Structure formats: C-alpha cells, structure tokens
C-alpha cells in the first residue's frame, strides 16, 4: 500500500495534475479580481485553504521525486538544483503568507510616526466585566461571492459567549424602508459634501454631528440644532438661521432660542452651515444595502454578526473596510461590556519615521506629477538616520521595507507602503538564485538533457558534413570520368589517317 502511494505522489503525472490545478486557479482568480475586486480574489482563491493544500502537495511531490530518483549525487546536480529552487520558493511563499505583514503609513511634514494601517482586515473583539478583559483579533477574508460563515466561541470567566457570522454587505449604503415593523421617525437631510450634495439620515432620539454641527431629533441638547417631530416639524437653535424657498426664492429668519416651523423645499443656512429637509418618514427603518458588488480600497463594507452572551442575543452591524481603522462599536449584553470593530488595525514598527520634507515634481507645462519623494529620518533610540525614499529607492531597516506609495492632496504629507517579511523575502531570493544556478548548470553540465541533445546535434552535424564530403568526392570523380570519355571520343572522331 505504501509503495504504490509513494510512487503516485512522486510521479510526474501527480505533479502535472497539481500544476494544472494551480494554473487554472490563479487564471480564474484574474477574472474574479476584474469583476469583484482584489479582496474577493484573495478570499475565494489566494487565501483559500485548498490552494495551500495544492502547494504543500506540490512541495511534497518534489521532495519525494528527489528521493525516488536518487538526485543526491554529483551527476544529477542540475536537476537537484531545480527541485531545490522550487521547494525553497514555495517555503518562502508560505513564510510570507503566515508571518509577513503589509500596510500603509501616513506622515505629515514635521511629524514622526511608528504606526501603520494593516492591509489585512480583522474582527477585533474586547469583552470585560470592569475588572478583567478578554481581547482577540480574528483575521477575516470576506467577499460577496465566498462562503464567509464563521462562529467564534469566547472563553471568558465561564460565560457562554459566541460571535456568529450573519451577513456581509460590500460597498454599503443606507437605504430607507418605509412602513417597517418597529420603525420610527427618520428625517432625511441633504447637506453639502466633498462630492456635492449628500444625504444624511437623522433618527428619532439620535444625536449626530453633521457638517461640524450637532443635530438632534426629539433629543434636545445644549448648543445643538434641536429638531422636533410629532405631527409637525419644529427647530430650536442658539443662533439665527436664514431660510429660502426653492419655489419662489422668498426668504425668512428663524429666530434663535425659539420654536420655529420647519418645512421641506427650503434651504436653511447660517455661518458654515447649509441644509435642506428633503422629507420626514414617520415610521421607517434604515437598512444597509450594497451599491455594487466589486470591492474597492477605501470603500465601506458592513459585517453583520450575531453576539450571544449567557442566553441573550443581539445583532450588530460593523462598518469597516480596507485602508482605514474603523470606529469601535460598544454595547452591554448579558452583564458584560463588549467592544467590536471590523476593518484594518494599527501595527507598530520598532522605530519612528519622521518626514522632513515631501518633494513633488511635475512635467513642464502640466499639473501631472513626474516624480515624488520623501526626505525622512529614521529615529531608533539615540540613533537617527537620514534617507530619501522615492520610486525604486526603498528604505530597508530592521527587516522593514518602506516604499513611496502616494501623497496628500495639499502635498504636505506622504503615504508610505510598509512591508515586514524579512525571512519570506530572503527565502524567495535564495530560491531565485538556485533557479538561476540551475539554468547556468544546464549549459555546462555533461549530464543534462540539454547537454546530451547538444552533443547529439553536434554529432549529427559532423555526420552530415562527412556525408556531404563523400558525396562531393563521388560527384567530382564521376564528372572527371565523364570528361575523360568525352575527350577520347572527340580525339577518335578527329583522328587523321597517316596515309593522308
């Protein structure tokens, strides 16, 4: 039983099946990435357990093939080098997969930083009873087309706690559901944003900061713009607000510290404030929906989890995404305090990076950047090292590699890509070195297939040359004999008898 299994695992047929499966998987991943984004391709293909199994089996097949064909001898050094190269490259890839970290570090001019935002996304969990605390970060690879199910049991002071996956919504946006069971009053405001006018929803009893001003609905607060809704809509603020009708452009003033009627189709404005009441929903709910399925960096996604604690359940919506650290969601359940968040998290470097100056050059007569660079200082205790980071000029320090990635719009800050994967990078480069050595040995070793074919080709050329030489001599001899015969016949025909 063992011998047939060994022969199969070490066979070329098994290796060819694995290589075909691997090639098909990564080829299919390119289509997924195009349609659903890079993170979807990671979740479904690149970080899938079965792809890891394929690569582990391929590595095992190479090792068994080396043993089966007794490659540990001098006359097989070339093929051994190739096998070792691929094995080392696969081990380097595994090291990067499990121990490497990546992220982005943002630094403003004159400031220093030792934190960067992780590239991977996590479900961060904290549970406490005001005396003891439990913390756990679960790395997640979620997408709208993969199986995202998970259940996390939490062992904390003999409490029965679990967190279970409920739903995942990419590129989330808020949508209103009217006449919903358990619904309440929701006001739909329109305010100026970075990309034009944007919608904001204010829920009954909620307090929210909108355009740097605090708004409330049926929850009055001091120094806030307090809105009230029962059968009609009222406003109370501690400053005057001007109104303008969108129908006839008539204006009016809403007096401060008094109840004023509020209506739709009017623009309300004060210093650094503009808003429009689009509509009021008497019994509605805000539900999260997806704008589109393709996942993009910087877009907000929603992870919905069900938290169970000592027989009590609660569904929590966590907003997060790639490229930024999400706000914490705090709540109490079953006599314990929970803090949950989904998204990137901060990682630390063992040194500080200070941005001394950011430099941007543009093409002549154009606003398009031709190059940009960061003049930085690495501060490690009492040691300070100056360095300039730009395209193809990478900072290597203590196993960390810092690349120039992007910059702030006002050109006063830089965004550096951070990579910490010293062992994975080293092993991968060693594998590439062995691969190059194998190529070199292929040309110079006498025992390689390339060398044997080269010698056969050389021998064939020699045989062809000898054959042509023999044929040439034969052809020359036949021509000489024919010429001699022709000369004899001519002499015979023109011979004159001596009697004449």
Coordinates of C-alpha atoms in Angstrom, one line a residue, residues 8-352:
X8 CA 1.9 8.0 -7.2
X9 CA 2.9 11.0 -5.0
X10 CA 6.4 11.2 -6.6
X11 CA 5.2 10.7 -10.2
X12 CA 5.3 13.3 -12.9
X13 CA 1.6 12.6 -13.5
X14 CA 0.6 13.7 -10.0
X15 CA 2.9 16.8 -10.3
X16 CA 1.3 17.7 -13.6
X17 CA -2.2 17.4 -12.1
X18 CA -1.2 19.8 -9.3
X19 CA 0.4 22.3 -11.7
X20 CA -2.7 22.3 -13.9
X21 CA -5.0 22.8 -10.9
X22 CA -2.8 25.7 -9.7
X23 CA -2.6 27.3 -13.1
X24 CA -6.4 27.1 -13.5
X25 CA -7.0 28.6 -10.1
X26 CA -4.8 31.6 -10.5
X27 CA -6.1 32.1 -14.0
X28 CA -9.7 32.0 -12.7
X29 CA -8.6 34.5 -10.0
X30 CA -7.8 37.1 -12.6
X31 CA -11.4 37.1 -13.8
X32 CA -12.7 37.3 -10.2
X33 CA -10.4 40.2 -9.5
X34 CA -11.7 42.0 -12.6
X35 CA -15.3 41.6 -11.7
X36 CA -15.3 41.7 -7.8
X37 CA -12.0 43.2 -6.8
X38 CA -8.7 42.1 -5.4
X39 CA -10.1 41.3 -1.9
X40 CA -12.7 39.0 -3.4
X41 CA -9.9 37.1 -5.4
X42 CA -8.0 36.8 -2.1
X43 CA -11.0 35.4 -0.2
X44 CA -12.0 32.9 -2.8
X45 CA -8.7 31.8 -4.3
X46 CA -5.4 33.2 -3.0
X47 CA -6.1 32.7 0.7
X48 CA -8.2 29.6 0.3
X49 CA -7.1 26.5 2.3
X50 CA -7.4 24.3 -0.7
X51 CA -4.8 26.4 -2.7
X52 CA -2.4 25.9 0.3
X53 CA -3.0 22.2 0.1
X54 CA -2.2 22.2 -3.6
X55 CA 1.1 24.0 -3.0
X56 CA 2.0 21.7 0.0
X57 CA 1.3 18.6 -2.0
X58 CA 3.4 20.0 -4.9
X59 CA 6.3 20.7 -2.5
X60 CA 5.9 17.1 -1.1
X61 CA 5.9 15.7 -4.6
X62 CA 9.1 17.4 -5.5
X63 CA 10.8 16.1 -2.3
X64 CA 9.6 12.5 -2.9
X65 CA 10.7 12.8 -6.6
X66 CA 14.2 13.7 -5.4
X67 CA 14.3 10.6 -3.1
X68 CA 12.8 8.3 -5.8
X69 CA 15.3 9.3 -8.5
X70 CA 18.3 9.5 -6.1
X71 CA 19.2 13.0 -7.1
X72 CA 21.7 13.5 -4.2
X73 CA 24.7 12.8 -6.4
X74 CA 27.1 14.9 -8.5
X75 CA 25.9 13.7 -11.9
X76 CA 22.4 14.9 -11.1
X77 CA 23.3 18.2 -9.6
X78 CA 21.5 20.3 -12.2
X79 CA 18.1 18.6 -11.8
X80 CA 18.6 18.6 -8.0
X81 CA 19.2 22.4 -8.1
X82 CA 15.9 23.0 -10.0
X83 CA 14.0 20.9 -7.5
X84 CA 15.6 22.7 -4.5
X85 CA 14.8 26.1 -6.1
X86 CA 11.1 25.4 -6.4
X87 CA 10.9 23.9 -2.9
X88 CA 12.7 26.9 -1.4
X89 CA 10.4 29.4 -3.3
X90 CA 7.3 27.5 -2.0
X91 CA 8.6 27.6 1.5
X92 CA 9.3 31.4 1.1
X93 CA 5.7 31.9 -0.1
X94 CA 4.4 30.0 2.9
X95 CA 6.5 32.2 5.2
X96 CA 5.2 35.3 3.6
X97 CA 1.6 34.0 3.9
X98 CA 1.7 33.3 7.6
X99 CA 4.4 35.7 9.0
X100 CA 4.6 38.6 6.6
X101 CA 2.7 41.9 7.3
X102 CA 1.9 44.8 4.9
X103 CA 0.3 48.2 5.4
X104 CA 0.3 51.9 4.8
X105 CA 2.0 54.6 6.9
X106 CA 0.7 58.2 6.7
X107 CA 3.1 61.0 7.9
X108 CA 2.7 64.8 7.7
X109 CA 5.7 67.1 7.3
X110 CA 7.5 67.7 10.6
X111 CA 5.7 64.8 12.3
X112 CA 7.0 61.4 13.1
X113 CA 5.1 58.1 13.1
X114 CA 5.7 54.5 14.2
X115 CA 2.2 53.1 13.3
X116 CA 0.9 51.8 10.0
X117 CA -2.6 50.6 9.0
X118 CA -2.6 46.9 8.2
X119 CA -3.5 45.6 4.7
X120 CA -5.5 42.7 6.2
X121 CA -8.9 43.2 7.8
X122 CA -9.8 41.9 11.3
X123 CA -12.7 41.4 13.6
X124 CA -11.4 42.9 16.8
X125 CA -13.1 41.7 20.0
X126 CA -12.9 43.0 23.5
X127 CA -15.0 41.7 26.4
X128 CA -14.8 42.9 30.0
X129 CA -16.6 42.9 33.3
X130 CA -15.0 46.1 34.5
X131 CA -12.3 44.1 36.3
X132 CA -10.9 41.6 33.8
X133 CA -10.7 41.9 30.0
X134 CA -10.5 39.5 27.1
X135 CA -9.1 40.5 23.7
X136 CA -8.9 38.6 20.4
X137 CA -8.3 39.7 16.8
X138 CA -9.7 37.4 14.1
X139 CA -8.3 37.9 10.6
X140 CA -11.1 37.7 8.0
X141 CA -11.2 37.4 4.2
X142 CA -14.7 38.2 3.3
X143 CA -16.4 38.8 -0.1
X144 CA -19.9 38.8 -1.6
X145 CA -19.2 35.5 -3.5
X146 CA -17.4 33.3 -1.0
X147 CA -18.5 31.3 2.0
X148 CA -18.0 33.7 4.8
X149 CA -19.5 31.6 7.7
X150 CA -17.7 31.5 11.0
X151 CA -18.5 31.0 14.7
X152 CA -16.1 32.2 17.4
X153 CA -16.6 30.8 20.9
X154 CA -15.2 33.0 23.6
X155 CA -13.8 31.6 26.8
X156 CA -14.2 34.4 29.4
X157 CA -14.9 33.7 33.1
X158 CA -17.1 30.7 32.4
X159 CA -19.6 32.9 30.5
X160 CA -21.4 31.3 27.5
X161 CA -20.3 33.7 24.7
X162 CA -20.1 33.3 20.9
X163 CA -20.0 35.5 17.9
X164 CA -21.5 34.2 14.7
X165 CA -21.5 35.5 11.2
X166 CA -24.8 36.8 9.9
X167 CA -24.2 38.7 6.7
X168 CA -21.7 40.7 4.7
X169 CA -22.6 43.7 2.5
X170 CA -19.9 45.2 0.3
X171 CA -19.9 49.0 -0.6
X172 CA -22.6 49.6 1.9
X173 CA -25.1 52.5 1.7
X174 CA -28.0 53.4 3.9
X175 CA -31.5 53.0 2.4
X176 CA -34.9 53.8 3.9
X177 CA -37.6 51.2 4.4
X178 CA -41.0 52.9 4.9
X179 CA -43.8 51.5 7.0
X180 CA -41.5 49.0 8.6
X181 CA -42.4 47.0 11.7
X182 CA -40.8 48.6 14.7
X183 CA -40.0 51.7 12.6
X184 CA -39.7 55.2 14.0
X185 CA -39.4 58.8 12.8
X186 CA -36.4 59.4 10.5
X187 CA -35.6 62.8 9.0
X188 CA -33.9 62.9 5.6
X189 CA -31.5 65.9 5.3
X190 CA -29.4 67.0 2.4
X191 CA -26.1 68.8 3.1
X192 CA -23.0 69.8 1.1
X193 CA -20.2 67.2 0.9
X194 CA -16.8 66.7 -0.7
X195 CA -18.5 65.3 -3.8
X196 CA -21.5 67.6 -4.0
X197 CA -24.8 67.4 -2.0
X198 CA -25.2 64.2 0.1
X199 CA -28.0 62.6 2.1
X200 CA -27.9 62.2 5.8
X201 CA -30.5 60.4 7.9
X202 CA -31.3 61.6 11.5
X203 CA -33.2 59.0 13.6
X204 CA -35.7 59.7 16.4
X205 CA -33.8 60.2 19.6
X206 CA -30.4 60.4 17.8
X207 CA -27.6 63.0 18.2
X208 CA -25.4 63.3 15.2
X209 CA -22.6 65.7 14.0
X210 CA -23.4 66.9 10.5
X211 CA -21.2 69.4 8.7
X212 CA -19.4 70.2 12.0
X213 CA -22.7 71.0 13.8
X214 CA -24.6 68.8 16.3
X215 CA -28.1 67.9 15.2
X216 CA -30.7 66.1 17.3
X217 CA -34.2 64.7 16.7
X218 CA -36.6 64.6 19.7
X219 CA -33.5 64.6 21.9
X220 CA -32.7 68.3 22.8
X221 CA -29.1 69.1 23.7
X222 CA -27.5 72.4 24.7
X223 CA -25.7 74.3 21.9
X224 CA -27.2 71.9 19.3
X225 CA -29.6 72.3 16.4
X226 CA -32.6 70.6 18.0
X227 CA -35.3 69.2 15.7
X228 CA -38.7 68.1 17.0
X229 CA -41.3 66.0 15.2
X230 CA -44.7 64.9 16.4
X231 CA -47.3 65.9 13.9
X232 CA -45.3 68.9 12.6
X233 CA -41.6 69.7 12.3
X234 CA -40.0 72.3 14.6
X235 CA -36.5 73.7 15.1
X236 CA -34.7 75.3 18.0
X237 CA -31.2 76.6 17.8
X238 CA -29.0 79.1 19.8
X239 CA -28.3 81.2 16.7
X240 CA -30.4 82.7 13.9
X241 CA -30.9 80.6 10.7
X242 CA -32.0 82.1 7.3
X243 CA -34.4 80.2 5.1
X244 CA -35.0 80.5 1.4
X245 CA -37.9 78.9 -0.6
X246 CA -36.8 76.9 -3.6
X247 CA -40.1 77.7 -5.3
X248 CA -40.3 81.5 -5.2
X249 CA -36.9 82.3 -3.6
X250 CA -38.6 84.1 -0.7
X251 CA -36.6 84.4 2.5
X252 CA -37.2 84.4 6.2
X253 CA -35.3 84.3 9.5
X254 CA -35.7 81.6 12.1
X255 CA -35.1 83.3 15.5
X256 CA -32.6 81.8 17.9
X257 CA -33.8 80.0 21.1
X258 CA -37.4 79.9 19.8
X259 CA -39.5 77.1 18.3
X260 CA -39.7 77.7 14.5
X261 CA -41.7 75.8 11.9
X262 CA -39.5 73.7 9.5
X263 CA -40.7 72.7 6.1
X264 CA -39.4 70.9 3.1
X265 CA -38.3 72.5 -0.2
X266 CA -36.4 75.3 1.7
X267 CA -32.7 75.9 2.0
X268 CA -31.7 76.7 5.6
X269 CA -28.3 78.4 6.1
X270 CA -26.2 80.1 8.7
X271 CA -22.5 80.6 9.1
X272 CA -20.7 77.5 7.8
X273 CA -24.0 75.6 7.6
X274 CA -26.4 74.7 4.9
X275 CA -29.1 72.0 4.9
X276 CA -32.4 71.1 3.3
X277 CA -35.1 68.9 4.8
X278 CA -35.9 66.6 2.0
X279 CA -38.6 64.6 3.7
X280 CA -39.7 63.2 7.1
X281 CA -40.6 59.5 7.4
X282 CA -43.0 58.8 10.3
X283 CA -42.4 55.0 10.6
X284 CA -39.3 53.8 8.9
X285 CA -36.1 51.9 9.3
X286 CA -32.6 52.4 7.8
X287 CA -31.3 49.2 6.2
X288 CA -27.9 48.6 4.7
X289 CA -27.8 47.8 1.0
X290 CA -24.9 47.3 -1.5
X291 CA -24.2 49.9 -4.1
X292 CA -22.3 47.4 -6.3
X293 CA -20.5 44.1 -5.7
X294 CA -17.0 45.0 -6.8
X295 CA -14.9 45.6 -3.7
X296 CA -12.6 48.6 -3.7
X297 CA -10.0 50.0 -1.4
X298 CA -11.4 52.8 0.7
X299 CA -15.0 51.7 0.3
X300 CA -17.1 50.9 3.3
X301 CA -18.4 47.3 3.9
X302 CA -20.8 46.1 6.5
X303 CA -20.2 42.9 8.5
X304 CA -23.2 41.8 10.5
X305 CA -22.6 39.4 13.4
X306 CA -24.9 37.8 16.0
X307 CA -23.5 38.1 19.5
X308 CA -24.8 35.6 22.1
X309 CA -24.0 36.1 25.8
X310 CA -25.5 34.0 28.5
X311 CA -28.6 33.2 26.6
X312 CA -29.2 36.8 25.3
X313 CA -28.6 37.6 21.6
X314 CA -28.0 40.8 19.7
X315 CA -27.3 41.5 16.1
X316 CA -24.6 44.1 15.5
X317 CA -23.6 45.9 12.2
X318 CA -19.9 46.7 11.9
X319 CA -18.8 49.2 9.3
X320 CA -15.3 48.9 8.0
X321 CA -13.1 48.4 5.0
X322 CA -9.6 48.3 3.6
X323 CA -7.2 51.2 4.2
X324 CA -8.6 52.7 7.4
X325 CA -9.2 51.9 11.1
X326 CA -12.9 51.7 11.8
X327 CA -14.7 53.2 14.9
X328 CA -15.4 50.8 17.8
X329 CA -19.0 49.6 18.5
X330 CA -19.5 49.5 22.2
X331 CA -22.5 47.8 23.9
X332 CA -23.5 45.9 27.0
X333 CA -25.0 42.4 26.8
X334 CA -25.6 39.6 29.4
X335 CA -23.9 41.5 32.2
X336 CA -20.7 42.1 30.2
X337 CA -19.3 45.0 28.2
X338 CA -18.4 44.4 24.5
X339 CA -16.3 46.4 22.1
X340 CA -16.3 45.2 18.5
X341 CA -14.9 46.6 15.2
X342 CA -14.3 45.3 11.7
X343 CA -11.6 46.6 9.4
X344 CA -7.8 47.4 9.4
X345 CA -5.9 47.8 12.6
X346 CA -2.8 49.6 13.6
X347 CA 0.6 47.8 13.6
X348 CA 3.8 49.2 15.1
X349 CA 7.4 49.5 13.8
X350 CA 10.2 49.3 16.4
X351 CA 11.4 52.7 15.2
X352 CA 10.0 56.1 14.3

